[in-house]
Structures are given as structure tokens and as C-alpha cells.
Coordinates of N, CA, C and O in Angstrom, one line a residue:
X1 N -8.7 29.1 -6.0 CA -7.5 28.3 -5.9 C -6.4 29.0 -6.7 O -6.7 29.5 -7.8
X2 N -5.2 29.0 -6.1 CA -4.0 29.4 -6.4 C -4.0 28.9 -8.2 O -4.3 27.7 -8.2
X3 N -3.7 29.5 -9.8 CA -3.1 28.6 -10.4 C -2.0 28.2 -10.4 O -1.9 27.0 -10.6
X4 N -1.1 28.8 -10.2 CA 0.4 28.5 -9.9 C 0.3 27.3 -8.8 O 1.1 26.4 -8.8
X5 N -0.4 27.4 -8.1 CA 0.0 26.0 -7.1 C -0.6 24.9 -7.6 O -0.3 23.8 -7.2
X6 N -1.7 25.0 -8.6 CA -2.4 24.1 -9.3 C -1.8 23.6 -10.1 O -1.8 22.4 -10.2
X7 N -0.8 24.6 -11.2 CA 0.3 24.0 -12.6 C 0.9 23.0 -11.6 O 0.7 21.8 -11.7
X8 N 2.0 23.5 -10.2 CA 3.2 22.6 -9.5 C 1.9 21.7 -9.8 O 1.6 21.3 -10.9
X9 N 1.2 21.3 -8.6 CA 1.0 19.8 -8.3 C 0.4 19.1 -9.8 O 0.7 17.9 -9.8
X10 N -0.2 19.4 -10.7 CA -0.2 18.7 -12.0 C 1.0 18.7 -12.5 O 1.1 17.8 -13.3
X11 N 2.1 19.6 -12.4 CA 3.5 19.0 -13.1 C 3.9 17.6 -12.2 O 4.2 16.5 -12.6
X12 N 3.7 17.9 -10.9 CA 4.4 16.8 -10.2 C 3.7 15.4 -10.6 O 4.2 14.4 -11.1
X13 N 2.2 15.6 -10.4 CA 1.7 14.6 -11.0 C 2.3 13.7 -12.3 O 2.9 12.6 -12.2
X14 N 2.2 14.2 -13.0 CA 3.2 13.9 -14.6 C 4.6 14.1 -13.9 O 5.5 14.5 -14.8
X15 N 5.0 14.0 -13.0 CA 6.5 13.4 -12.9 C 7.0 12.7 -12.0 O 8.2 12.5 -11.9
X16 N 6.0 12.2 -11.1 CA 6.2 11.4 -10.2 C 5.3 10.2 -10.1 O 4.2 10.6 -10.0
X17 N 5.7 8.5 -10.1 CA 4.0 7.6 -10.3 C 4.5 6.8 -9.2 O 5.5 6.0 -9.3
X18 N 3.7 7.1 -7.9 CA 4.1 5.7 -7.2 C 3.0 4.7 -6.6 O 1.8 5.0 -6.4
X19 N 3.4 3.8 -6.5 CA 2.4 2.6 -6.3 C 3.0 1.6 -5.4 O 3.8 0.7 -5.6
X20 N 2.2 1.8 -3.9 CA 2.3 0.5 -2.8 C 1.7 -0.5 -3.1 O 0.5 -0.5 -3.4
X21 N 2.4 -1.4 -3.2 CA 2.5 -2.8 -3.4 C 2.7 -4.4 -2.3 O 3.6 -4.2 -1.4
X22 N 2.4 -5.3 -2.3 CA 2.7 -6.4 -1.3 C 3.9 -7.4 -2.6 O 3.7 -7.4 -3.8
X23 N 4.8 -8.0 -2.0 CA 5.3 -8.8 -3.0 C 4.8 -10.3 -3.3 O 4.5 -11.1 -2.4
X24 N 4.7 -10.5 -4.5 CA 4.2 -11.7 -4.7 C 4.9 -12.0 -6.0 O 5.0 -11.0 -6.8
X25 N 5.6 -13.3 -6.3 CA 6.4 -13.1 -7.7 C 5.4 -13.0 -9.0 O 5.6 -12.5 -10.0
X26 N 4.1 -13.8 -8.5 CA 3.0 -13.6 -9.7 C 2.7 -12.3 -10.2 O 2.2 -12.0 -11.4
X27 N 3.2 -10.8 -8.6 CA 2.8 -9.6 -9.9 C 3.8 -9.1 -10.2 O 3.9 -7.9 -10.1
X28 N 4.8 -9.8 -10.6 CA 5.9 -8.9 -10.8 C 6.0 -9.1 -12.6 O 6.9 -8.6 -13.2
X29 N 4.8 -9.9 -13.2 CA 4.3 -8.9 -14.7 C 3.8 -7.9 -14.4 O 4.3 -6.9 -14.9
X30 N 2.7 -7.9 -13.3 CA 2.1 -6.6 -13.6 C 3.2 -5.2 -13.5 O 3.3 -4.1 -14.2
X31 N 4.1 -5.7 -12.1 CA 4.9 -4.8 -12.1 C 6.0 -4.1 -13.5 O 6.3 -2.9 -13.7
X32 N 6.2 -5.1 -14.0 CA 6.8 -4.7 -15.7 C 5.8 -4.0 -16.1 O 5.9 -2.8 -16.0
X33 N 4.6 -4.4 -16.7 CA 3.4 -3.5 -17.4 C 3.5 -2.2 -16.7 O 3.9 -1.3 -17.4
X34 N 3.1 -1.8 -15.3 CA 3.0 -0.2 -14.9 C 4.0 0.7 -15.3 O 3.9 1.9 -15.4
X35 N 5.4 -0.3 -15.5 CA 6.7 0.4 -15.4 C 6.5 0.8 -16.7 O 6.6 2.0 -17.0
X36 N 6.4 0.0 -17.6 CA 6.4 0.4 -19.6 C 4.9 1.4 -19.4 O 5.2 2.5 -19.7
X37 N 3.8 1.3 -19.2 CA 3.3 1.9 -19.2 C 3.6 3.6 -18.8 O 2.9 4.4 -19.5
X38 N 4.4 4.1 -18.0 CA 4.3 4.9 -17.5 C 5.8 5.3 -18.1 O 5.9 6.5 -17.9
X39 N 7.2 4.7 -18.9 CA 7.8 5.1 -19.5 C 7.4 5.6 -20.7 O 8.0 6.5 -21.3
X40 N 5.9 5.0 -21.4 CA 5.7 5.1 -22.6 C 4.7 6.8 -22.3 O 4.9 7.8 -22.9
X41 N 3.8 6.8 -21.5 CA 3.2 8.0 -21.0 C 4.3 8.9 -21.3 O 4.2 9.6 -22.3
X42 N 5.2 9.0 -20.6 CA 6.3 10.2 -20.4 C 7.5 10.1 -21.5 O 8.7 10.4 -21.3
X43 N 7.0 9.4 -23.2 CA 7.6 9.3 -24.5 C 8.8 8.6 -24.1 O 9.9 9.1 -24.5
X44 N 8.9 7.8 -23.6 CA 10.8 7.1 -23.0 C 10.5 5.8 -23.6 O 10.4 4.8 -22.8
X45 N 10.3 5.4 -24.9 CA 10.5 4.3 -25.4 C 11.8 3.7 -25.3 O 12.1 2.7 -24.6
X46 N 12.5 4.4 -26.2 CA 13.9 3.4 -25.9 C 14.5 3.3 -24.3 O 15.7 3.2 -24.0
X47 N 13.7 3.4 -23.6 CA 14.2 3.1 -21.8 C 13.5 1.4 -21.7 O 14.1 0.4 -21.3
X48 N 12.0 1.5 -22.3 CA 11.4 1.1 -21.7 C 11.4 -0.4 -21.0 O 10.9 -0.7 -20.0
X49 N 12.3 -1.4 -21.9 CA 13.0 -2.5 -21.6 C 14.3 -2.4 -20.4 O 14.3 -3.2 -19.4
X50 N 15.0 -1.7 -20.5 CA 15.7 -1.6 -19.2 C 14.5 -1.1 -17.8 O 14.5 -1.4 -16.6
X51 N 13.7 -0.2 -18.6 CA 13.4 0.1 -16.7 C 12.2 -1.2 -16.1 O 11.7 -1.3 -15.0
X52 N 12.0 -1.7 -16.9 CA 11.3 -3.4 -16.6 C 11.8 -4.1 -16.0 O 11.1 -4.5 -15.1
X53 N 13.5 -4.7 -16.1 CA 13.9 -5.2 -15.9 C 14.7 -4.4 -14.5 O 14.7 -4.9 -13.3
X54 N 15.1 -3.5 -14.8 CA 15.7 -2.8 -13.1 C 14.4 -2.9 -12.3 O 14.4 -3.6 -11.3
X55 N 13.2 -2.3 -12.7 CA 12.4 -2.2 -11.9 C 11.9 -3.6 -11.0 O 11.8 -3.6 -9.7
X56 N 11.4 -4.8 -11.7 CA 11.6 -6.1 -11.9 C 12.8 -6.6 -10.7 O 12.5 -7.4 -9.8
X57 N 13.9 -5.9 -10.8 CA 15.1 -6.8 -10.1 C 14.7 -5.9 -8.8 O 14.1 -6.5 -7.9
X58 N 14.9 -4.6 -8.7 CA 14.9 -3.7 -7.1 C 13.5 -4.4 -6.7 O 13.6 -4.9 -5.5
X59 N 12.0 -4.7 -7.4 CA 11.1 -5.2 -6.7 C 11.3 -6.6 -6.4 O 10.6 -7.2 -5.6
X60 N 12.2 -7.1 -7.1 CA 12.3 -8.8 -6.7 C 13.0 -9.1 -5.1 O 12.7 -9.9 -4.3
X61 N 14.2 -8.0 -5.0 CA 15.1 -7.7 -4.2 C 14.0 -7.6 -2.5 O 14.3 -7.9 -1.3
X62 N 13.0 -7.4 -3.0 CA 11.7 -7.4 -1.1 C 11.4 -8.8 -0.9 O 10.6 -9.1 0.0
X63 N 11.9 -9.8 -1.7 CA 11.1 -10.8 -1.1 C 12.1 -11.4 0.0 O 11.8 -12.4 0.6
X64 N 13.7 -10.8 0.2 CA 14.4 -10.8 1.2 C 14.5 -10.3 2.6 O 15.2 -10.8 3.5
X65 N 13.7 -9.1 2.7 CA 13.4 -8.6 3.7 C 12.2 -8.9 4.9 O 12.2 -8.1 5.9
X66 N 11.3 -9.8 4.9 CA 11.2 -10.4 5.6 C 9.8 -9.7 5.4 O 9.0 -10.6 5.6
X67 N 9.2 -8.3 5.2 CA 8.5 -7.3 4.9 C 8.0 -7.8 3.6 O 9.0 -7.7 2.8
X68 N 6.8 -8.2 2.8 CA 6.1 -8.1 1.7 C 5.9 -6.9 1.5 O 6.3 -6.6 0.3
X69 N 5.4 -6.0 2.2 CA 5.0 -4.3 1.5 C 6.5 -3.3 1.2 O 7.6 -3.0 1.8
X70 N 5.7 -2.9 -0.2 CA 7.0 -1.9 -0.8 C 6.2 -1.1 -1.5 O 5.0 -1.4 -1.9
X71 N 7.2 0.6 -2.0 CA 6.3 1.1 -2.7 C 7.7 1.3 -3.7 O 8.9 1.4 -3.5
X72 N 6.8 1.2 -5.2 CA 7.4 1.0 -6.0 C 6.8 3.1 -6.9 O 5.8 3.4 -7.6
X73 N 8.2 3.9 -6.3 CA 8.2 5.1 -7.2 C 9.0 5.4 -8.7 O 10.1 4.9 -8.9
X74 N 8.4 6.0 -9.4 CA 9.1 6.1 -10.9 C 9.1 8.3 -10.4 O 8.3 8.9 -9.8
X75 N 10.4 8.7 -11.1 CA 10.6 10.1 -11.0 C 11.0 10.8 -12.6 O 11.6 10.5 -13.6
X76 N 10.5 11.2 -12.3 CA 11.0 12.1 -13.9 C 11.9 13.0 -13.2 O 11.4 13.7 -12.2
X77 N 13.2 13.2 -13.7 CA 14.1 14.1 -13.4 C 15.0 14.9 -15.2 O 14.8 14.6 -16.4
X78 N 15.4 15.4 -14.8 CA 16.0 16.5 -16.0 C 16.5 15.5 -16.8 O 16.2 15.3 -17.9
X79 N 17.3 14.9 -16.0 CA 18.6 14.6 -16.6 C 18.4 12.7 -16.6 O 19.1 11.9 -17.4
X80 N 17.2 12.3 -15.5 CA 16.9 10.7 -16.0 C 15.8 10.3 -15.0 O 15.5 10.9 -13.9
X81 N 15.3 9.1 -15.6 CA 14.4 8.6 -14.7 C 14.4 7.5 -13.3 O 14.5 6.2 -13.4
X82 N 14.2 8.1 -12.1 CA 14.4 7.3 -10.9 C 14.0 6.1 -10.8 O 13.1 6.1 -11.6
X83 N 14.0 5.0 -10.4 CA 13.4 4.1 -9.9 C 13.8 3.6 -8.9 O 15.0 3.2 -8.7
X84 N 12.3 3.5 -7.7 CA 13.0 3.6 -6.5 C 11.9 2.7 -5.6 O 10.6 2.7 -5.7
X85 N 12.5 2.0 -4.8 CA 11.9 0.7 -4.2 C 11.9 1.1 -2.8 O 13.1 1.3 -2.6
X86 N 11.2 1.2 -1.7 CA 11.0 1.6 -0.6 C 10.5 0.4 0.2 O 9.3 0.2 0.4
X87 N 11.7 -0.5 1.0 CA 11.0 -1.6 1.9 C 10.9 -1.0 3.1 O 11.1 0.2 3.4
X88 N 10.6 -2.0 3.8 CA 10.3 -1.8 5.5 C 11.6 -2.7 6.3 O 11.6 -2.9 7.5
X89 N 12.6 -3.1 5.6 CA 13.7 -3.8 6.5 C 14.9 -3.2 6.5 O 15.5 -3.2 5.4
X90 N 15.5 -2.7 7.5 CA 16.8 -1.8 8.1 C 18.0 -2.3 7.2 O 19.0 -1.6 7.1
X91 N 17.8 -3.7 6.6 CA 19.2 -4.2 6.1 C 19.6 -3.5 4.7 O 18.8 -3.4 3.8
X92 N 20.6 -3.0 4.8 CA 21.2 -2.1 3.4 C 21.6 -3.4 2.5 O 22.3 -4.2 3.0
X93 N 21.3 -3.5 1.3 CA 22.0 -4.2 -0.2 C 22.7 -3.8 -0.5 O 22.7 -2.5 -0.3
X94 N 23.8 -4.4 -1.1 CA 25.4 -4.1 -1.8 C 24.7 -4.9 -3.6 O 24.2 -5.9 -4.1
X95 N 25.2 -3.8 -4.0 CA 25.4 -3.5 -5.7 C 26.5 -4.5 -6.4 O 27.6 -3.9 -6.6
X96 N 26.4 -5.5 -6.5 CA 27.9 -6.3 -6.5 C 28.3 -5.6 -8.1 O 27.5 -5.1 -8.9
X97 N 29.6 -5.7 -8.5 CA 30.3 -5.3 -9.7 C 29.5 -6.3 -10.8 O 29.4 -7.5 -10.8
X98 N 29.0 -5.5 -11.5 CA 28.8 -6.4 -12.8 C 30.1 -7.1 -13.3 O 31.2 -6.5 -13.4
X99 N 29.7 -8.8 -13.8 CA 30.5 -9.8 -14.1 C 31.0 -9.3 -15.4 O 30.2 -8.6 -16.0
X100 N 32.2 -9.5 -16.0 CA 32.8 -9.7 -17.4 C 31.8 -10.8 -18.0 O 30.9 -10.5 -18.8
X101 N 32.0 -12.0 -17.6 CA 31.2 -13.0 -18.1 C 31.0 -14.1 -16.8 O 31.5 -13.9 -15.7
X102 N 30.1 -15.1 -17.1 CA 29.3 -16.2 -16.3 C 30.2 -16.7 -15.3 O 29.8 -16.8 -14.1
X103 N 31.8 -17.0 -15.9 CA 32.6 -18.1 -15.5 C 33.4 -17.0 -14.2 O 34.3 -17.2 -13.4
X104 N 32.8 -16.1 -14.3 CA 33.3 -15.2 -13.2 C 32.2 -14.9 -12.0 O 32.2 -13.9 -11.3
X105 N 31.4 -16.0 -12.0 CA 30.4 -15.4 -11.4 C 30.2 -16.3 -10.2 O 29.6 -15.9 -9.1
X106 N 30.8 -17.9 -10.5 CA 31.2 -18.7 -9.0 C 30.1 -19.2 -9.5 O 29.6 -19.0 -10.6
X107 N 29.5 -20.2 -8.2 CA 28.4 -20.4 -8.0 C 27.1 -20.3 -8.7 O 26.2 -19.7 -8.2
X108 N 27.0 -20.8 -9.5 CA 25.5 -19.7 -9.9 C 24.2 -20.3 -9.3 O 23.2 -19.7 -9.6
X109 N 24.0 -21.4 -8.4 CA 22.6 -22.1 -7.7 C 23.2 -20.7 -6.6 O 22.4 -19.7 -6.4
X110 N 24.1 -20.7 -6.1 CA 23.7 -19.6 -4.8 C 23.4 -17.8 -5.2 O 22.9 -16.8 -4.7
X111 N 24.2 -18.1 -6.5 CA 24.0 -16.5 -7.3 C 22.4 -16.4 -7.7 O 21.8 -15.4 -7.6
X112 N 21.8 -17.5 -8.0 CA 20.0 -17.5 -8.6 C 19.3 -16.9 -7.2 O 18.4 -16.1 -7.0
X113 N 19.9 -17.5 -6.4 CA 19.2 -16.5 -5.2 C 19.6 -15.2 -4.2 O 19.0 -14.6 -3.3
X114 N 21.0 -15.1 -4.8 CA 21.6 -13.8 -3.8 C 22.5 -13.1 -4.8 O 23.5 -13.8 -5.2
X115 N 22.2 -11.7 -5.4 CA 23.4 -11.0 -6.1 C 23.2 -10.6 -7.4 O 23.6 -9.5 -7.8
X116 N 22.4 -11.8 -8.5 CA 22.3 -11.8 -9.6 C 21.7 -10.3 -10.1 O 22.3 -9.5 -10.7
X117 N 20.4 -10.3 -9.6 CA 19.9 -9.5 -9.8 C 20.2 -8.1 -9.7 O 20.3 -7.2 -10.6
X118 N 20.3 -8.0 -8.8 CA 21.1 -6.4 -8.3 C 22.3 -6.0 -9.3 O 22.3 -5.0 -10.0
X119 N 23.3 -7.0 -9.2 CA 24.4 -7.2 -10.5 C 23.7 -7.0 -11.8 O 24.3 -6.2 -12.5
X120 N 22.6 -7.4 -12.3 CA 21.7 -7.1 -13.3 C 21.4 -5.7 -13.1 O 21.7 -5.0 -14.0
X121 N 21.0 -5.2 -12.4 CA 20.6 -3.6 -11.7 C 21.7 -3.0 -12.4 O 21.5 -2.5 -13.5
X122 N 23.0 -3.0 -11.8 CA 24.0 -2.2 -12.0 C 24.7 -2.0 -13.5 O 25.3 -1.1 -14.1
X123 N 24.4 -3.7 -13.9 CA 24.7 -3.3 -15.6 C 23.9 -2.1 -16.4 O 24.4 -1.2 -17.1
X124 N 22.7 -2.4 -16.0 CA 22.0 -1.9 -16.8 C 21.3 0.1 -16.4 O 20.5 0.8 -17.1
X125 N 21.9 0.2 -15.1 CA 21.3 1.2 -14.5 C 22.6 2.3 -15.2 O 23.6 1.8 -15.7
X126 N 22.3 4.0 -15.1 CA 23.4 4.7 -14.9 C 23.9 5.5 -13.5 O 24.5 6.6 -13.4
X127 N 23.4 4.2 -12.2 CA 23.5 5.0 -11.3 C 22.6 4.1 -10.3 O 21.4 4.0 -10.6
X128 N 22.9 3.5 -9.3 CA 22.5 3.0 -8.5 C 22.6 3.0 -6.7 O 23.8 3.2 -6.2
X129 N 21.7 3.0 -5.9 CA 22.2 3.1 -4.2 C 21.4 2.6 -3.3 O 20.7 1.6 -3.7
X130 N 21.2 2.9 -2.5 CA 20.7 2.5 -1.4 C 20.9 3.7 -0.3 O 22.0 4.2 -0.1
X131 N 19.5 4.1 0.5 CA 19.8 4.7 1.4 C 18.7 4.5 2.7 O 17.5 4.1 2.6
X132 N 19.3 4.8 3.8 CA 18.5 4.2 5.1 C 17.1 5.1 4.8 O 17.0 5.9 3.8
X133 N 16.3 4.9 5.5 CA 14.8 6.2 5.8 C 14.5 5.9 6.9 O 15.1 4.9 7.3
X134 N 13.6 6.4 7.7 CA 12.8 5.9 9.0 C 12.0 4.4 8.3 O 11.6 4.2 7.2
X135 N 12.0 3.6 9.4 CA 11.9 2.1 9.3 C 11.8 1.5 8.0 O 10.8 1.1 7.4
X136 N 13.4 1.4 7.8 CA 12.8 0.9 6.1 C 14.4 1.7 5.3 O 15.3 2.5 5.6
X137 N 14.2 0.9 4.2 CA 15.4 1.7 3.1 C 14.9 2.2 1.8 O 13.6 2.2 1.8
X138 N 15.5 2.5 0.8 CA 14.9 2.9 -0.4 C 16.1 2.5 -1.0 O 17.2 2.9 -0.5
X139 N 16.2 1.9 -2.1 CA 16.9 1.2 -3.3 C 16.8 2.0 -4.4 O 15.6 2.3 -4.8
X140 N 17.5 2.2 -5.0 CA 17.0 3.0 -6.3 C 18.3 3.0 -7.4 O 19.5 3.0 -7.1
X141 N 17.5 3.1 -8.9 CA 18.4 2.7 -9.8 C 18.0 4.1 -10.4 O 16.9 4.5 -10.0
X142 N 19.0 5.1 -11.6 CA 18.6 5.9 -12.1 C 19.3 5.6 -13.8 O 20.5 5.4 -14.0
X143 N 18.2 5.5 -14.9 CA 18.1 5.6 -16.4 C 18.8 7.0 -16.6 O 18.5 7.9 -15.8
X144 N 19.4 7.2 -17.2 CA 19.7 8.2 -18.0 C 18.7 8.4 -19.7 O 18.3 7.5 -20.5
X145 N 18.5 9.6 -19.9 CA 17.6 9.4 -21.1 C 18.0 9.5 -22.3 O 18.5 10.6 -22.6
X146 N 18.0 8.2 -23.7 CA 18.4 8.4 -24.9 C 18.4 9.8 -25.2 O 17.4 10.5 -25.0
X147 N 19.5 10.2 -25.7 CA 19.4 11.4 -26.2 C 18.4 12.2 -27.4 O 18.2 13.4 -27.5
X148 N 17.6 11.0 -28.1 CA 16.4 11.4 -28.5 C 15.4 11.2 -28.0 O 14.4 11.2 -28.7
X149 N 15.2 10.9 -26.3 CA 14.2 11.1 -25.5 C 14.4 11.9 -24.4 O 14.1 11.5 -23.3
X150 N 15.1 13.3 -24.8 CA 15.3 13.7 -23.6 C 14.1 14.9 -23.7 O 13.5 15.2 -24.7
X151 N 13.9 15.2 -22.7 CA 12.4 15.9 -22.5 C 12.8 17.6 -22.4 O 12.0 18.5 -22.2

């Protein structure tokens, strides 16, 4: 066996964790736990609360699509960590502007079910999108890394 092709796919290993999933709101602890777990593996403590919660919001974001199965990927990149949600429904999400405050937000019984979260996404992300794929989209929020956790 090649070592050099052996180092790549164990780096990629340690830089890439993804995990297909069905939605259910009951695992969307577990879904927090893999996410800290796997920021704390790759030393990204001070992330670890935001990528819970982004991760948390992009996986809450499937129970719209009509499609339960998603795969929920984490990336290690130079410069920050991906997170990225992969459903099976053609319809693209809009990133609404994070609110100033509440009284700007209208509605909030129709906000608890359409918007909030993603708006939660974008506060907290440094970088958010959406892009089509073959049958299906991928959602993805990207962390930037505290400067004392940069790798």
C-alpha cells in the first residue's frame, strides 16, 4: 500500500465527520452531543456552543422538506469549520437578516415555525448558503476559528 495515499485518507478522516441521519426532534440532543464531540476531538472548544446550535438550527431546518433523511457533515478547513446539512428536497432556504431586536421580528407564533432559526444560523455563523446538488440541496453554515484555536 501506497503511504502517501494512506497519510491523505487518514488526514481526511480527521477532517471530515459525516453522519446520515432521519429527523426526529428527540435526536436533535444527540445531534448537539456529535457536534461538541467532534469540535472538542479537533481542540475547537471555544466553537463548541455555536456549532451546536447552528448545527441544531440547519438540522431542525429538514423537518420542512417533506424528506426525513439528511446527512449531517462537519469539515475542517484552514481557515474554519463547515457545517453542512444535505436534504432530499429541491426547495432552496433564504437566510433572513438577523433581527436588531424581538420587536423587529413581527409575528413571533409564525416566526417559531418559519425563519427564526436560520436568522439564528446567520447571527451566529461567519458565513452561510445554500446550494442545489442532484436531488436534494445542501445548507451550510461556516465557523471561523478563535484565534487561539486555529490549527
Amino acid at each position: 500500500m501506497n503511504t502517501d495515499a494512506s497519510a491523505v485518507r487518514a488526514n481526511l478522516v480527521r477532517e471530515i465527520q459525516s453522519w446520515g441521519l432521519e429527523y426526529a426532534p428527540q435526536r436533535l440532543p444527540l445531534v448537539r452531543e456529535m457536534v461538541a464531540d467532534q469540535m472538542r476531538r479537533w481542540g475547537l472548544e471555544g466553537r463548541v456552543e455555536d456549532a451546536r446550535l447552528v448545527a441544531t438550527e440547519l438540522v431542525g431546518n429538514v423537518r420542512h422538506t417533506g424528506d426525513k433523511h439528511f446527512r449531517l457533515t462537519m469539515r475542517r478547513r484552514p481557515e474554519a469549520i463547515m457545517i453542512e446539512v444535505r436534504d432530499f428536497s429541491s426547495v432552496l432556504v433564504n437566510f433572513p437578516e438577523p433581527a436588531a431586536d424581538l420587536t423587529a421580528l413581527g409575528d413571533l407564533r409564525e416566526l417559531a415555525e418559519h425563519g427564526r432559526g436560520l436568522s439564528c444560523v446567520r447571527s451566529f455563523a461567519d458565513g452561510v448558503g445554500v446550494r442545489p446538488v442532484r436531488n436534494g440541496k445542501i445548507v451550510w453554515a461556516k465557523l471561523r476559528y478563535p484565534h487561539a484555536c486555529r490549527p
